XYZ file of C-alpha atoms in Angstrom:
627
model
C 0.000 0.000 0.000
C 1.441 3.312 -1.037
C 0.704 6.443 0.888
C -0.399 9.865 -0.295
C 2.082 12.368 1.059
C 3.677 15.693 0.366
C 7.019 15.783 -1.317
C 9.155 16.510 1.717
C 8.145 13.252 3.388
C 9.122 9.738 2.415
C 5.641 8.939 1.179
C 6.028 5.262 0.533
C 4.734 1.979 1.803
C 6.842 1.919 4.982
C 7.031 5.609 5.747
C 9.780 7.257 7.738
C 10.737 10.906 7.434
C 13.815 11.333 5.253
C 14.351 14.968 4.363
C 17.549 14.192 2.463
C 15.618 12.249 -0.181
C 15.154 13.880 -3.565
C 12.404 13.914 -6.173
C 12.622 14.512 -9.903
C 9.114 14.884 -11.301
C 8.225 18.489 -10.426
C 11.384 20.132 -11.833
C 13.024 17.426 -14.047
C 16.125 17.681 -11.823
C 16.959 16.299 -8.391
C 15.272 18.467 -5.775
C 15.237 17.918 -1.998
C 11.765 16.841 -0.958
C 11.427 19.563 1.643
C 11.798 22.198 -1.107
C 9.004 20.775 -3.261
C 5.408 21.849 -2.925
C 3.797 19.150 -5.066
C 2.066 15.954 -4.027
C 4.609 13.326 -5.050
C 4.330 9.693 -3.996
C 7.622 7.851 -4.266
C 7.650 4.061 -4.397
C 11.196 2.936 -3.674
C 13.026 -0.316 -4.407
C 12.432 -1.361 -0.807
C 8.715 -0.740 -1.210
C 8.614 -2.862 -4.363
C 10.357 -5.665 -2.469
C 7.537 -5.622 0.078
C 5.028 -6.164 -2.728
C 6.794 -9.028 -4.527
C 4.437 -11.063 -6.666
C 2.198 -8.122 -7.571
C 2.030 -6.323 -10.921
C 2.882 -2.681 -11.585
C -0.831 -1.945 -11.971
C -1.755 -3.506 -8.610
C 0.989 -1.615 -6.797
C -0.009 1.708 -8.366
C -3.674 1.067 -7.565
C -2.880 1.298 -3.853
C -1.700 4.915 -4.178
C -4.251 7.404 -2.841
C -6.211 8.934 -5.702
C -5.305 6.231 -8.248
C -7.630 3.545 -9.599
C -6.376 1.114 -12.240
C -9.371 -0.770 -13.464
C -8.605 -4.286 -14.694
C -5.777 -5.009 -12.249
C -8.093 -7.285 -10.219
C -9.111 -9.277 -13.289
C -7.226 -12.081 -14.984
C -3.607 -11.325 -15.836
C -3.638 -9.689 -19.264
C -6.918 -7.766 -18.981
C -6.715 -4.332 -20.629
C -6.218 -1.570 -18.055
C -7.889 1.768 -17.381
C -5.616 4.223 -15.535
C -7.458 6.883 -13.526
C -5.775 9.555 -11.373
C -8.214 11.662 -9.376
C -10.912 10.691 -11.832
C -8.815 11.564 -14.870
C -8.894 8.968 -17.643
C -6.054 7.345 -19.594
C -5.674 10.248 -22.008
C -5.117 12.614 -19.048
C -2.337 10.545 -17.443
C 1.216 10.606 -18.814
C 3.612 7.720 -18.185
C 7.388 8.197 -18.361
C 10.122 5.566 -18.315
C 13.479 6.991 -17.244
C 12.064 10.457 -17.921
C 11.025 9.647 -21.506
C 7.289 9.695 -22.459
C 5.995 6.293 -23.592
C 2.991 6.260 -25.909
C 1.117 4.165 -28.434
C 0.105 6.455 -31.296
C -2.492 3.930 -32.509
C -3.981 3.432 -29.056
C -7.306 4.896 -27.996
C -5.766 7.406 -25.609
C -2.163 7.708 -26.874
C -1.129 6.058 -23.598
C 1.311 3.354 -22.509
C 0.185 -0.204 -21.823
C 1.326 -1.038 -18.274
C 0.966 -4.752 -19.046
C 4.222 -4.495 -21.023
C 6.431 -3.780 -18.019
C 7.488 -6.425 -15.448
C 7.898 -4.999 -11.977
C 11.237 -6.824 -11.576
C 12.875 -4.327 -13.975
C 11.797 -1.275 -11.950
C 14.000 0.571 -9.464
C 11.450 3.172 -8.290
C 8.282 5.034 -9.274
C 7.243 8.632 -8.698
C 3.595 9.643 -8.996
C 2.870 13.370 -9.282
C -0.814 14.228 -9.153
C -2.383 17.366 -10.601
C -1.998 19.112 -13.953
C 1.640 18.909 -15.113
C 1.463 20.091 -18.723
C 3.928 22.909 -18.004
C 6.813 20.452 -17.715
C 5.466 17.466 -19.649
C 3.059 18.742 -22.310
C -0.211 17.363 -23.642
C -1.610 14.399 -21.738
C -0.354 15.351 -18.266
C -3.671 16.825 -17.112
C -4.461 14.618 -14.095
C -1.004 13.324 -13.233
C 2.353 11.849 -14.231
C 3.695 8.366 -13.460
C 7.500 8.472 -13.734
C 9.032 4.967 -13.742
C 12.778 4.550 -13.237
C 14.291 1.278 -14.414
C 17.119 -0.468 -12.584
C 20.650 0.734 -13.214
C 24.030 -0.876 -13.603
C 25.849 -2.263 -10.576
C 29.210 -0.793 -9.608
C 30.712 -4.281 -9.968
C 32.309 -5.298 -13.255
C 29.816 -8.150 -13.629
C 26.654 -8.741 -11.634
C 23.628 -10.858 -12.415
C 20.373 -12.036 -10.974
C 17.723 -14.556 -11.937
C 14.205 -15.034 -10.622
C 11.287 -17.413 -10.946
C 7.739 -16.740 -9.740
C 4.871 -19.214 -9.970
C 1.307 -18.807 -8.820
C -2.340 -19.687 -9.148
C -4.997 -17.980 -11.267
C -8.506 -18.720 -10.061
C -11.779 -16.947 -9.368
C -13.528 -16.858 -5.981
C -15.260 -19.947 -4.593
C -13.349 -22.173 -6.978
C -10.771 -24.215 -5.131
C -8.569 -24.935 -8.112
C -5.077 -24.007 -7.041
C -3.226 -25.350 -10.070
C -0.098 -23.454 -11.120
C -1.233 -21.252 -14.014
C 0.969 -18.180 -13.657
C 4.675 -18.293 -14.537
C 7.085 -15.373 -14.620
C 10.836 -15.729 -14.958
C 13.710 -13.489 -15.909
C 17.427 -12.769 -15.849
C 19.463 -9.574 -15.699
C 23.127 -8.868 -16.352
C 24.772 -5.569 -15.474
C 28.009 -3.948 -14.403
C 30.469 -1.092 -14.733
C 34.008 -0.894 -16.074
C 35.913 2.382 -16.094
C 33.865 4.701 -18.335
C 31.217 2.216 -19.453
C 28.222 0.728 -17.650
C 25.561 -1.655 -18.905
C 22.259 -3.227 -17.889
C 20.379 -5.950 -19.771
C 17.230 -7.748 -18.667
C 14.892 -10.359 -20.120
C 11.452 -11.374 -18.793
C 8.977 -14.007 -19.896
C 5.461 -14.367 -18.484
C 2.780 -16.974 -19.219
C -0.656 -17.006 -17.581
C -3.930 -18.864 -18.020
C -6.630 -20.256 -15.738
C -9.308 -17.531 -15.817
C -11.803 -16.514 -18.474
C -11.813 -12.789 -19.174
C -15.632 -12.716 -19.306
C -17.634 -13.824 -16.282
C -20.029 -16.702 -16.790
C -23.676 -15.688 -16.173
C -24.232 -18.814 -14.052
C -22.229 -21.621 -12.470
C -23.618 -24.207 -14.887
C -21.849 -22.583 -17.865
C -18.063 -22.865 -17.953
C -16.141 -20.327 -20.017
C -12.800 -21.110 -21.625
C -9.676 -19.843 -19.842
C -7.945 -16.985 -21.688
C -4.181 -16.970 -22.089
C -1.733 -14.095 -21.753
C 1.971 -14.152 -22.620
C 4.670 -11.495 -22.560
C 8.310 -11.237 -23.566
C 10.130 -8.098 -22.479
C 13.775 -7.158 -22.935
C 15.728 -3.986 -22.321
C 19.380 -3.053 -22.865
C 20.916 0.116 -21.409
C 24.473 1.266 -22.088
C 26.113 4.275 -20.493
C 29.352 5.943 -21.531
C 31.104 8.625 -19.465
C 33.928 10.105 -21.559
C 34.555 12.927 -19.050
C 33.560 13.792 -15.500
C 30.969 16.245 -16.847
C 29.458 14.276 -19.737
C 27.219 11.201 -19.667
C 25.929 9.434 -22.778
C 23.107 6.944 -22.179
C 21.564 4.644 -24.797
C 18.700 2.187 -24.509
C 16.860 -0.342 -26.663
C 13.671 -2.112 -25.659
C 11.582 -4.900 -27.185
C 8.142 -5.970 -25.950
C 5.791 -8.617 -27.273
C 2.462 -9.615 -25.807
C -0.235 -12.051 -26.886
C -3.625 -12.171 -25.226
C -6.912 -13.950 -25.725
C -10.043 -11.934 -25.065
C -13.762 -12.551 -25.012
C -16.755 -11.046 -26.800
C -17.665 -8.648 -24.009
C -19.445 -8.799 -20.684
C -20.871 -12.251 -19.871
C -19.922 -13.371 -23.427
C -17.293 -16.050 -24.057
C -15.292 -16.364 -27.284
C -12.653 -19.002 -27.960
C -11.200 -17.354 -31.106
C -10.627 -13.676 -30.289
C -6.978 -12.776 -29.718
C -4.567 -9.872 -29.987
C -0.806 -9.630 -30.468
C 1.483 -6.621 -30.364
C 5.178 -5.888 -30.755
C 6.974 -2.745 -29.673
C 10.485 -1.556 -30.477
C 11.874 1.449 -28.582
C 15.280 3.093 -28.829
C 16.603 6.218 -27.185
C 19.591 8.434 -26.498
C 20.001 10.709 -23.462
C 23.176 12.806 -23.205
C 23.725 14.846 -20.037
C 26.319 17.578 -19.583
C 27.068 19.178 -16.226
C 28.757 22.545 -15.945
C 29.598 24.873 -13.079
C 26.124 26.326 -12.519
C 23.869 23.826 -14.172
C 23.140 20.835 -16.332
C 21.948 20.292 -19.912
C 19.937 17.165 -20.850
C 18.424 15.725 -24.020
C 15.876 12.918 -23.723
C 15.156 11.431 -27.134
C 13.353 8.282 -28.205
C 11.574 6.609 -31.093
C 9.164 3.686 -31.056
C 7.429 1.449 -33.553
C 4.367 -0.597 -32.586
C 2.559 -3.203 -34.653
C -0.645 -4.757 -33.357
C -3.044 -7.292 -34.820
C -6.503 -8.081 -33.446
C -8.643 -11.028 -34.504
C -12.180 -10.141 -33.479
C -15.440 -11.799 -34.613
C -13.680 -13.500 -37.519
C -12.039 -10.294 -38.786
C -8.348 -9.357 -38.683
C -7.463 -5.754 -37.879
C -3.863 -4.548 -38.236
C -2.530 -1.399 -36.580
C 0.850 0.251 -36.931
C 2.159 3.360 -35.210
C 5.329 5.393 -34.917
C 6.308 8.067 -32.409
C 9.363 10.301 -32.058
C 10.185 12.399 -28.981
C 13.032 14.846 -28.336
C 13.103 16.955 -25.177
C 16.091 19.267 -24.605
C 16.206 21.166 -21.300
C 18.713 23.084 -19.222
C 18.985 23.888 -15.518
C 20.817 27.083 -14.619
C 21.502 28.065 -11.005
C 21.084 31.834 -10.767
C 21.767 31.777 -7.016
C 21.756 29.164 -4.225
C 18.039 29.934 -3.728
C 16.924 30.138 -7.364
C 17.328 28.011 -10.477
C 15.732 28.164 -13.912
C 14.722 25.276 -16.178
C 14.309 26.135 -19.841
C 13.576 23.651 -22.587
C 11.855 22.709 -25.816
C 10.116 19.435 -26.704
C 9.263 17.964 -30.111
C 6.790 15.102 -30.554
C 5.610 13.340 -33.701
C 2.927 10.641 -33.865
C 1.432 8.715 -36.773
C -0.738 5.611 -37.157
C -2.217 3.395 -39.848
C -4.926 0.735 -39.808
C -6.027 -1.956 -42.219
C -9.092 -4.202 -42.104
C -11.663 -5.559 -44.575
C -14.004 -2.704 -43.633
C -11.837 0.399 -43.346
C -8.293 1.649 -43.703
C -6.403 4.627 -42.307
C -3.223 5.710 -44.093
C -0.336 7.085 -42.034
C -0.136 10.018 -44.480
C -3.506 11.073 -43.088
C -3.402 10.126 -39.383
C -0.484 12.074 -37.942
C 0.338 15.235 -36.026
C 3.290 16.883 -34.284
C 3.897 19.289 -31.407
C 6.702 21.741 -30.646
C 6.674 23.141 -27.084
C 9.117 25.680 -25.589
C 8.799 25.925 -21.782
C 10.322 27.567 -18.722
C 10.126 26.835 -14.981
C 11.595 28.801 -12.076
C 12.180 27.192 -8.665
C 12.833 29.434 -5.650
C 13.699 28.143 -2.146
C 14.161 30.677 0.635
C 15.894 30.312 3.984
C 12.770 31.467 5.869
C 10.491 28.661 4.610
C 8.950 29.957 1.376
C 9.257 27.786 -1.725
C 7.867 28.805 -5.103
C 7.554 26.932 -8.409
C 6.392 28.959 -11.438
C 6.254 27.736 -15.027
C 4.755 28.168 -18.481
C 4.688 26.190 -21.743
C 3.647 27.299 -25.227
C 2.275 24.299 -27.116
C 2.323 24.544 -30.909
C 0.193 21.698 -32.294
C 0.064 20.993 -36.032
C -3.722 20.460 -35.857
C -4.854 22.427 -32.799
C -2.739 25.561 -33.077
C -1.097 27.362 -30.176
C -1.968 26.821 -26.513
C -0.443 28.371 -23.381
C -0.389 26.441 -20.095
C 1.117 27.522 -16.780
C 1.435 26.677 -13.087
C 1.813 28.592 -9.820
C 2.877 26.500 -6.821
C 3.880 28.250 -3.557
C 4.460 26.369 -0.303
C 5.552 27.504 3.143
C 7.222 25.628 6.001
C 6.866 27.345 9.358
C 10.320 27.756 10.976
C 9.155 26.962 14.520
C 6.314 24.577 13.758
C 6.294 21.091 12.200
C 3.807 22.346 9.609
C 3.891 22.920 5.881
C 1.196 24.543 3.748
C 0.914 24.371 -0.028
C -1.223 25.890 -2.747
C -1.138 24.978 -6.416
C -2.933 26.234 -9.519
C -2.102 24.684 -12.858
C -3.567 24.394 -16.340
C -3.282 21.649 -18.951
C -3.912 21.060 -22.630
C -4.981 17.633 -23.946
C -5.176 17.009 -27.688
C -7.410 14.169 -28.936
C -5.520 11.038 -29.935
C -5.210 9.910 -33.534
C -7.618 7.075 -32.771
C -10.189 9.509 -31.361
C -9.890 11.540 -34.550
C -9.466 9.058 -37.409
C -10.902 5.704 -36.297
C -14.476 4.674 -37.231
C -15.447 5.820 -33.734
C -13.630 9.147 -34.044
C -14.614 12.675 -34.974
C -12.295 14.982 -36.924
C -14.139 17.967 -35.443
C -13.195 17.173 -31.839
C -11.859 20.146 -29.896
C -8.845 19.939 -27.621
C -9.494 19.532 -23.897
C -8.361 22.269 -21.511
C -8.068 21.624 -17.770
C -7.560 23.717 -14.642
C -6.548 22.227 -11.287
C -6.516 23.886 -7.858
C -4.966 22.240 -4.754
C -4.727 23.282 -1.113
C -3.188 21.192 1.636
C -0.978 20.795 4.678
C 1.423 18.359 6.304
C 2.517 18.008 9.900
C 4.875 15.721 11.828
C 4.597 14.713 15.476
C 6.117 12.392 18.104
C 9.744 12.990 17.092
C 8.792 12.737 13.400
C 7.488 9.193 13.865
C 3.979 10.230 12.870
C 3.243 12.072 9.639
C -0.210 13.377 8.753
C -1.272 15.287 5.691
C -4.430 16.267 3.877
C -5.274 17.968 0.613
C -8.355 19.169 -1.266
C -8.452 19.635 -5.029
C -10.755 20.646 -7.832
C -10.262 20.125 -11.556
C -12.349 21.725 -14.293
C -12.355 20.161 -17.755
C -13.472 22.243 -20.721
C -14.333 20.285 -23.898
C -13.751 17.039 -22.013
C -13.412 14.120 -24.428
C -16.114 11.508 -23.807
C -17.438 8.419 -25.567
C -21.128 8.082 -26.467
C -22.266 4.550 -25.647
C -25.252 4.763 -28.017
C -23.709 6.286 -31.154
C -20.293 4.741 -30.367
C -18.563 8.030 -31.177
C -16.110 10.251 -29.322
C -17.454 13.712 -28.544
C -16.779 16.835 -26.490
C -18.803 17.052 -23.287
C -20.795 20.306 -23.245
C -19.933 22.835 -20.544
C -17.478 22.298 -17.702
C -16.858 18.806 -16.400
C -15.873 19.178 -12.736
C -13.938 16.853 -10.441
C -13.395 17.580 -6.774
C -11.884 15.548 -4.005
C -9.987 15.101 -0.781
C -6.936 12.972 0.035
C -5.306 12.236 3.351
C -2.536 10.002 4.593
C -1.151 8.991 7.952
C 1.975 6.983 8.669
C 3.390 5.951 12.027
C 6.659 4.251 12.879
C 5.354 2.277 15.846
C 8.794 0.782 16.551
C 12.030 0.394 14.639
C 10.577 -2.800 13.157
C 6.884 -1.954 12.724
C 5.444 0.676 10.394
C 1.758 1.487 9.985
C 0.313 3.372 7.010
C -3.124 4.355 5.759
C -4.600 6.605 3.109
C -8.052 7.677 1.991
C -9.273 9.390 -1.172
C -12.655 10.944 -1.890
C -13.282 11.727 -5.564
C -16.551 13.157 -6.876
C -16.988 13.388 -10.620
C -19.578 14.605 -13.076
C -20.807 13.254 -16.364
C -18.962 10.500 -18.230
C -15.737 10.740 -16.262
C -17.469 9.143 -13.258
C -17.549 5.748 -15.008
C -15.616 3.110 -13.011
C -14.165 5.661 -10.576
C -14.890 4.895 -6.898
C -16.111 7.839 -4.843
C -14.363 6.482 -1.754
C -11.188 4.433 -1.640
C -8.996 3.518 1.339
C -5.775 1.580 1.846
C -3.978 0.442 4.981
C -0.796 -1.537 5.554
C 1.423 -2.904 8.273
C 5.091 -3.758 7.681
C 6.958 -5.940 10.154
C 10.694 -6.652 10.002
C 10.578 -9.624 12.375
C 14.301 -10.445 12.086
C 17.096 -9.111 9.879
C 16.129 -11.797 7.338
C 12.392 -12.282 7.881
C 9.744 -9.669 6.960
C 5.947 -9.540 6.704
C 3.564 -7.187 4.932
C -0.233 -7.096 5.135
C -2.483 -4.727 3.197
C -6.164 -3.833 3.225
C -8.089 -2.068 0.454
C -11.650 -0.754 0.336
C -13.261 0.333 -2.946
C -16.705 1.900 -2.729
C -19.716 1.599 -5.027
C -19.090 2.713 -8.600
C -21.542 4.075 -11.152
C -21.355 2.171 -14.442
C -23.029 2.698 -17.824
C -23.360 0.098 -20.575
C -25.286 -0.510 -23.800
C -27.597 -3.385 -24.687
C -29.343 -4.277 -27.968
C -32.612 -6.017 -27.026
C -34.708 -7.941 -29.553
C -36.720 -7.577 -31.694
C -35.508 -4.168 -32.919
C -31.946 -4.460 -31.546
C -31.852 -0.691 -31.135
C -29.191 0.476 -28.647
C -30.396 1.107 -25.096
C -28.259 2.890 -22.513
C -28.346 1.234 -19.081
C -26.747 2.071 -15.758
C -25.826 -0.004 -12.739
C -24.192 0.480 -9.359
C -21.267 -1.892 -8.875
C -21.140 -2.802 -5.214
C -18.212 -1.989 -2.949
C -15.578 -4.585 -2.109
C -12.736 -5.157 0.349
C -9.475 -7.047 -0.130
C -6.809 -8.332 2.252
C -3.400 -9.383 0.911
C -0.291 -10.715 2.677
C 3.364 -11.202 1.822
C 6.231 -12.898 3.648
C 9.894 -12.692 2.609
C 12.955 -14.527 3.851
C 16.615 -14.018 2.952
C 18.101 -17.498 2.650
C 21.609 -16.230 1.893
C 22.420 -12.647 2.812
C 22.536 -10.398 -0.265
C 22.446 -13.514 -2.464
C 19.209 -15.447 -2.309
C 15.716 -14.650 -1.068
C 12.300 -16.234 -1.330
C 8.789 -14.878 -0.917
C 5.245 -16.170 -0.578
C 2.180 -14.025 -1.243
C -1.548 -14.512 -0.807
C -4.054 -12.142 -2.435
C -7.728 -11.763 -1.590
C -7.204 -13.999 1.422
C -10.904 -13.999 2.330
C -11.766 -15.216 -1.191
C -14.263 -12.405 -1.759
C -16.360 -12.617 -4.920
C -16.660 -9.044 -6.186
C -17.216 -7.047 -9.376
C -14.533 -4.752 -10.726
C -16.152 -4.327 -14.169
C -19.626 -5.581 -15.000
C -19.576 -8.932 -16.805
C -15.866 -9.660 -16.357
C -14.075 -12.072 -14.024
C -12.105 -11.081 -10.956
C -9.494 -13.073 -9.073
C -10.403 -14.887 -5.897
C -7.933 -16.222 -3.343
C -4.611 -16.812 -5.090
C -1.101 -17.713 -4.022
C 2.322 -17.000 -5.458
C 5.855 -18.020 -4.472
C 9.138 -16.817 -5.882
C 12.890 -17.173 -5.724
C 15.505 -14.520 -6.545
C 19.224 -15.268 -6.861
C 21.932 -12.615 -7.113
C 25.395 -13.380 -8.440
């Protein structure tokens, strides 16, 4: 369970106050947490170790204000990423600071199913509009994933194997149906460092669609993934770093015909190739960085006897510079270029890449001021020049104040965002070329305090986001459209963490999110998480988590006989509660460890999405060997 906390506090699963820790997301450069006024949740390598056996989506879904729909279903279910009620197209995902997108995808977003958690070093989640630093798509938040880096040894390696069950509730079939294994090789030698990792995952056992009654058995749907990444760093001088990466992902997944509807033929397959180059140059008063990448994605979908082929290409180049004007003030200036194109072929329609493409060029500037008397100020602006949607200005104002003689910090934030429709929302059969761009405004107000010799940390925050021309999907016409008027989202988040002893940490968070119109679909109004971490001995550790997800409003379409005209229906999906546990033991210090995990221990039968299966009580064990 990950806590919601302000940036100066170690807001992670086992929370202890560490003011020397730094964050990256709100300035693109290392910044001490106590000098940041944004809500940044940092999930560290130690936190990920406590959640061994869980996916990236499940771990992120325990962060206050985040709901990732599909993470409770069978492994391989498509995912919906919501931050404070914002949908996929309003959430930007970065890997090592580089935006990751699928230009042919519905929301131009990254598929979290591609990434095994074993390759991740840490994750930062910054909530609120962040278009000033990160451009279109960062309206509700940014998820910044940092992959593991090279060891300081000349040669280091590790291998792991995880096996587990995949079963629904009230079905005591604990056969091994989930396999994940991988190896990594890394090291450093003089001016060169390297990291290479390979993962393979195979899962079956659960049907994607839920059977309408126990007498009808649906076929289990398979999911497989192969993921590899290679990173090479070269340091020719003390001031210059040259980093290269190449990444290959391939996933195959069966899927069904919809809610309560089995299909034993539908399947999808996708391949992704990503390459990138990131030089960094440090000088006396600053640092200059270029993050560049290119990706190619091919995807084929066999659905209802028809083959659909998609292909997309994206290019990103972001050059930015930090200049220290004084010890209290530094300036970040930069410019970002993005290009996206897609094509589609099927027996019924085709989209040529000469038609479905756009680009953006964005100059931006951010100033960060940190005073000695407690005032911190982050100001920024970006001028987005979109080849289809013209010029758009976004900005942010983010002051915070730490009282010198009180353990109290206050923050205020006002930020705007620009979200362009995706190529799919424009050019697909469900799209509309006349869609307007979405413009968002977010206001935040909060505080944090520490007590009992900094063992207890409490914070709370209220926010409101206004979406103009929000992009929705009409479930009757099956077309994307702009929601008339303002679409408002308001909410409250709070977190408390307490270091009960040196070996026991307690954490809890709660998020209230109230949404209007279509954005309320599948977003819980109330969500709470709690966790206890126990380091029983230097080698033995336990973790237990609790999650509550409230009722959710859901809309869906049916086509009743005899006319088969579309009818819009609504339903309230009932609340559910989950309890998970994890135990870890270090067999050989710094060499070999094992874990055992149990999810949904009470075997609760619940609904995450109407008509689709959810996992019941499941177990997983794993072994990790370092060499």
